[in-house]
Short mmCIF file of C-alpha atoms and ligand atoms in Angstrom, two decimals:
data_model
loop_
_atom_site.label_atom_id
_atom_site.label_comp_id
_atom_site.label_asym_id
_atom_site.label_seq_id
_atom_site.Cartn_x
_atom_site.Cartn_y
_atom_site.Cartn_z
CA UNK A 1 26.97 -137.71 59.38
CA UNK A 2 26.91 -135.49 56.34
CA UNK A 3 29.41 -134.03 53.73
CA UNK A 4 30.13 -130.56 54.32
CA UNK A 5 30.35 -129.25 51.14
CA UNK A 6 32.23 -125.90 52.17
CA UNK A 7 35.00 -128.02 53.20
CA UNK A 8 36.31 -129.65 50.25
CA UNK A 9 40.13 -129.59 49.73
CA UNK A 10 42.52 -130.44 46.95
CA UNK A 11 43.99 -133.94 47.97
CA UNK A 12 46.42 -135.29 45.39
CA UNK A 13 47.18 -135.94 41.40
CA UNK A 14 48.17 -139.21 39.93
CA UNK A 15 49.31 -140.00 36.40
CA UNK A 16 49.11 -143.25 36.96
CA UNK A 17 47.14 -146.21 39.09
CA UNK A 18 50.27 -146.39 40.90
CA UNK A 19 49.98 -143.22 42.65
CA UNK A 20 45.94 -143.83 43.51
CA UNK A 21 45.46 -143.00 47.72
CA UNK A 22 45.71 -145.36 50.51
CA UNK A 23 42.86 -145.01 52.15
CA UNK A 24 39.83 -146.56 53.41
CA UNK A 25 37.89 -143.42 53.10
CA UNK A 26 34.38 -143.99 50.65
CA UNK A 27 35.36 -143.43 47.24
CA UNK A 28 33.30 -141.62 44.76
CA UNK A 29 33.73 -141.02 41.50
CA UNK A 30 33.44 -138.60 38.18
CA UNK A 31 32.99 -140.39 35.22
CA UNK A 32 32.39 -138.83 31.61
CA UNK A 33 33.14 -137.91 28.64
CA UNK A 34 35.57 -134.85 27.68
CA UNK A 35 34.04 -131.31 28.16
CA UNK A 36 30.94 -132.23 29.59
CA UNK A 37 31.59 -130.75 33.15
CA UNK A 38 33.05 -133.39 35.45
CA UNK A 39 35.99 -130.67 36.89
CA UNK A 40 32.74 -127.86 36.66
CA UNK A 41 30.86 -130.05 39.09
CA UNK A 42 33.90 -130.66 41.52
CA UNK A 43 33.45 -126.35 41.69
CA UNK A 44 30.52 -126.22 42.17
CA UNK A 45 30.00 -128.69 44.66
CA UNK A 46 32.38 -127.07 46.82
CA UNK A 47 31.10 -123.33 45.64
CA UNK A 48 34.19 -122.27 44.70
CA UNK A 49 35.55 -122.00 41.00
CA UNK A 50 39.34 -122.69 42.33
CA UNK A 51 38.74 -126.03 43.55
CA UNK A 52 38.90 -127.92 40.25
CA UNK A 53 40.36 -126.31 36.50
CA UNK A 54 38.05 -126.63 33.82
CA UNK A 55 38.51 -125.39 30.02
CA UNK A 56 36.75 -124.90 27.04
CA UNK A 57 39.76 -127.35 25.43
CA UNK A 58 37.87 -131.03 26.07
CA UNK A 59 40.81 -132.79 27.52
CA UNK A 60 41.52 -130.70 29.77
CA UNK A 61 42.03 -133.12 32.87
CA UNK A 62 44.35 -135.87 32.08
CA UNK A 63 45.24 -137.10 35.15
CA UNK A 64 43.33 -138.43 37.71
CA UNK A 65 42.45 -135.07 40.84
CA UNK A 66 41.64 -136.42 43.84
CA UNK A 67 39.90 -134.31 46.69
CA UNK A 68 39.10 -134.91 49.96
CA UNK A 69 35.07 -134.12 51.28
CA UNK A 70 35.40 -133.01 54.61
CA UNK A 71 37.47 -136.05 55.78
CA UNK A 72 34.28 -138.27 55.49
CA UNK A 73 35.15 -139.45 51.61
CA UNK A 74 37.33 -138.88 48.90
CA UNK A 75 36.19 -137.41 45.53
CA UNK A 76 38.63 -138.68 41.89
CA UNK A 77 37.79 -136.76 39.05
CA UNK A 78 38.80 -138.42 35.88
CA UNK A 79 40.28 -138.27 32.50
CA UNK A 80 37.82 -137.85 29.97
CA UNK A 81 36.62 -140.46 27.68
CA UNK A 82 36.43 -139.70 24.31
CA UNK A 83 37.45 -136.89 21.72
CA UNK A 84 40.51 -135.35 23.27
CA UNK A 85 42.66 -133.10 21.51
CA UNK A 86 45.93 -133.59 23.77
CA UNK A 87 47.19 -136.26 21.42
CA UNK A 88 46.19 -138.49 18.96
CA UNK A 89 46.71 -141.66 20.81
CA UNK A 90 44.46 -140.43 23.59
CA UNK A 91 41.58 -139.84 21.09
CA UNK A 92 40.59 -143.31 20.87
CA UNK A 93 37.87 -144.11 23.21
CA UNK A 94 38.53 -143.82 26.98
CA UNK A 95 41.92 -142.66 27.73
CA UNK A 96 44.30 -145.48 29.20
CA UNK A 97 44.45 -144.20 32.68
CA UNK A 98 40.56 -143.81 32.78
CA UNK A 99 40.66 -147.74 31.53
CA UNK A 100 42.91 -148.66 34.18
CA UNK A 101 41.69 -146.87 37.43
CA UNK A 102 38.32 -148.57 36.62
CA UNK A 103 40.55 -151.95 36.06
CA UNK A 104 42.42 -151.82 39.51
CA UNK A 105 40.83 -149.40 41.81
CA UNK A 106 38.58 -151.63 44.32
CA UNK A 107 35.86 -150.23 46.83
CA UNK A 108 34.43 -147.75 44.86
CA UNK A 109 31.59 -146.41 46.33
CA UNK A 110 30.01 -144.49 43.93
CA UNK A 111 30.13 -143.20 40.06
CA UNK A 112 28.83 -140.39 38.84
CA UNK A 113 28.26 -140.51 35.17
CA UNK A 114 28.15 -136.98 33.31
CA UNK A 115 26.39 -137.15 30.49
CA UNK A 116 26.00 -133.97 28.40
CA UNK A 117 22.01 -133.22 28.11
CA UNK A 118 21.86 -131.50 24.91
CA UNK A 119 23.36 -134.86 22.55
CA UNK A 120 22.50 -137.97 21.94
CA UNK A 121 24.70 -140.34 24.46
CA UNK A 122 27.72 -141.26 22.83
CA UNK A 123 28.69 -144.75 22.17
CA UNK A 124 31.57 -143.92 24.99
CA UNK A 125 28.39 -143.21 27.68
CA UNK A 126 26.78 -146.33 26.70
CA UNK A 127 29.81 -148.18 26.79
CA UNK A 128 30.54 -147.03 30.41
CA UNK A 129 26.90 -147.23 31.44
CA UNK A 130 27.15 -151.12 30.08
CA UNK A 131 30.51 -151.62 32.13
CA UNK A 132 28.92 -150.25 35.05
CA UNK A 133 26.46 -152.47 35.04
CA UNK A 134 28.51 -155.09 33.80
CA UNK A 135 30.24 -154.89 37.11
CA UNK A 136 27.61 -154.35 39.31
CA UNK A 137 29.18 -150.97 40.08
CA UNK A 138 26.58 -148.20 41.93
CA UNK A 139 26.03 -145.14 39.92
CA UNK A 140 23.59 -141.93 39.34
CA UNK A 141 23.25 -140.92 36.39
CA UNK A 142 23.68 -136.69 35.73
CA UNK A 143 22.55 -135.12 33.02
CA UNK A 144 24.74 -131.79 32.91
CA UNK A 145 24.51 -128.49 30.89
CA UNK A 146 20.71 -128.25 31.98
CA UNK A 147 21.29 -123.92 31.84
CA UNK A 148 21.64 -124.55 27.92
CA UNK A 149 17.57 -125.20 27.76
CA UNK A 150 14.27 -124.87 28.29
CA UNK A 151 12.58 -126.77 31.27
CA UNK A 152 10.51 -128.50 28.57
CA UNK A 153 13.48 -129.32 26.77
CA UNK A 154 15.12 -131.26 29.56
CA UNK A 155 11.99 -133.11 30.45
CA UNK A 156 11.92 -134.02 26.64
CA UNK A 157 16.11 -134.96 26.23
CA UNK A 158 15.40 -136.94 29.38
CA UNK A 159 12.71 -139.33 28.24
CA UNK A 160 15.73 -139.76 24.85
CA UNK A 161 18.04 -140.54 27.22
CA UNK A 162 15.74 -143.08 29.09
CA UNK A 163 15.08 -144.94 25.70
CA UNK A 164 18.90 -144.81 24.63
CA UNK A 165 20.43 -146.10 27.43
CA UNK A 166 20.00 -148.93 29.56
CA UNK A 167 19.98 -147.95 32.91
CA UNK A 168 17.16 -149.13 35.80
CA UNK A 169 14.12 -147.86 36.18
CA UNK A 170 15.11 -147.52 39.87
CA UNK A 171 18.52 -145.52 39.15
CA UNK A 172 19.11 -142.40 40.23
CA UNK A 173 18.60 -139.33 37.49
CA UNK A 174 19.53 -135.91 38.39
CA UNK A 175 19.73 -133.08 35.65
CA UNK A 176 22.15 -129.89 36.68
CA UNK A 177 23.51 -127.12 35.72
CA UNK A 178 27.34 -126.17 37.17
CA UNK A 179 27.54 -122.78 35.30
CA UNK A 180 29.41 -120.56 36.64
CA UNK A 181 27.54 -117.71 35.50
CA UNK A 182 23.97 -119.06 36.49
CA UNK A 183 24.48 -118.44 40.44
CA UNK A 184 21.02 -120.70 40.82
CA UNK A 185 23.30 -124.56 39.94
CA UNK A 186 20.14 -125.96 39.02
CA UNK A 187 20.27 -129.94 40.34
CA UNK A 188 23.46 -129.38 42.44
CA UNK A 189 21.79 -129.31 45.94
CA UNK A 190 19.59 -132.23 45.58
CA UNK A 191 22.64 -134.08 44.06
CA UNK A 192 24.79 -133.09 47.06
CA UNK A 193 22.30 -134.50 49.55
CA UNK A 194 22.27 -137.94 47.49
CA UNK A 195 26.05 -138.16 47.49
CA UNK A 196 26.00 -137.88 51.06
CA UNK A 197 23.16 -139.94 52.06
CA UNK A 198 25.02 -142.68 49.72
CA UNK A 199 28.58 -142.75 50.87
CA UNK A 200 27.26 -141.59 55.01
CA UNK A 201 25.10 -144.41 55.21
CA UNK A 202 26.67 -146.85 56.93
N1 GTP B 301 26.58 -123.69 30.41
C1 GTP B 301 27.25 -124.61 31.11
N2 GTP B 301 28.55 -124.84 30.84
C2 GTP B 301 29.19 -125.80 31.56
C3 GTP B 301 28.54 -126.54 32.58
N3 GTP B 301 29.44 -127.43 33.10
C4 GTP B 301 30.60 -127.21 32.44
N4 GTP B 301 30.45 -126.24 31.51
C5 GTP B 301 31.48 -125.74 30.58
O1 GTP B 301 31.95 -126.84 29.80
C6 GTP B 301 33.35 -126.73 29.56
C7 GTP B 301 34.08 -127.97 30.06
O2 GTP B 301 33.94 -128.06 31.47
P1 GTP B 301 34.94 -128.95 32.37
O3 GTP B 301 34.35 -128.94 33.73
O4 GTP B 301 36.34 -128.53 32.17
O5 GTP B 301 34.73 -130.40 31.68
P2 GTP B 301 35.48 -131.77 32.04
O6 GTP B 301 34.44 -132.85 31.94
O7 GTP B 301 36.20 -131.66 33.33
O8 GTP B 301 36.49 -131.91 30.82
P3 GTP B 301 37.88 -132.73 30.73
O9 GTP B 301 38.73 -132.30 31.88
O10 GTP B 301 38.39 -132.33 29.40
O11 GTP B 301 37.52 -134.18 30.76
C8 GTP B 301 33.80 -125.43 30.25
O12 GTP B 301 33.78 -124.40 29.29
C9 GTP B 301 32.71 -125.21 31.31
O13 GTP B 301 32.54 -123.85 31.66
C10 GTP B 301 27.14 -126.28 32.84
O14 GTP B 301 26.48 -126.89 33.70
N5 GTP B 301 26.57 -125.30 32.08
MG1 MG B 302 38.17 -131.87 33.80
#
């Protein structure tokens, strides 16, 4: 089987752990720092710029969205890590609720990791790469914002990225672009067709 993309649907929000789904569904998830396009890539995944609210405000997602792919797995995109302006306490690394889904939520299937393509990785997105790793978690690694450069450029911010953070050589890399105004979403395809052949496989 394969995700159908076209049928992705809003499933539930939780402000806390206690409220994460029952359900034995494959789990996948968005992991990131604020801003860099987790709730961007939920839209344009699904092709549809309803699905999932994104803002120019990093912090913009402070609970945890769930959605449902097509019955066949369920999608959590999370609080961002890192610099948000909602409040101060929040601003200090990853927020709590990011800290504890990762401390309670069992059978994940998959992380994605956002990483912005233009900066240097934070010390948040090394931190979470390490834990991921750490943990033995499985993850692909995607380099978003790709529309902001040059094709040159991304080859070039990707061979930075390889020496910055530790991730192996045999781990998947995919570079997109979720722009709303670049109707091409650079990366997205192929990245849909790995999700799928991941969390389908069995
Ligand atoms: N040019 C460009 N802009 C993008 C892309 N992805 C996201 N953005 C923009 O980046 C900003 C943040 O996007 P979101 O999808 O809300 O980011 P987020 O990671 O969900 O942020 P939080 O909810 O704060 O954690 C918005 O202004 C988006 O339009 C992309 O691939 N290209
Ligand atoms: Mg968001």
């Amino acid at each position: 089987m394969a995700i159908n993309y076209g049928k992705i649907k809003y499933l539930k929000t939780c402000a806390s752990v206690k409220d994460l789904p029952d359900t034995d569904l494959p789990e996948i998830v968005l992991a990131g720092r604020s801003n860099v396009g987790k709730s961007s890539l939920v839209n344009a995944f699904g092709n549809n710029r309803k699905l999932a609210r994104v803002s120019q405000t990093p912090g913009k997602t402070q609970q945890i969205i769930y959605f449902d792919l097509d019955g066949q797995a369920i999608l959590a995109d999370l609080p961002g890590y890192g610099f948000s302006k909602a409040s101060k306490a929040k601003s200090q690394g990853f927020s709590e609720l990011c800290d504890n889904y990762f401390k309670v939520r069992k059978g994940i299937d998959l992380v994605l990791l956002l990483i912005d393509i233009r900066h240097e990785p934070s010390n948040d997105d090394i931190a979470m790469l390490n834990f991921l790793n750490s943990v033995n978690l499985p993850y692909f690694l995607v380099f978003t914002k790709c529309d902001k450069l040059s094709a040159q450029q991304v080859r070039k911010q990707l061979q930075m990225m390889s020496k910055c953070l530790d991730f192996a050589e045999d781990a998947r890399v995919f570079a997109v672009s979720s722009s709303e105004t670049n109707p091409q979403k650079s990366g997205i395809n192929d990245l849909k067709q790995a999700v799928s052949d991941e969390v389908c496989k069995d």
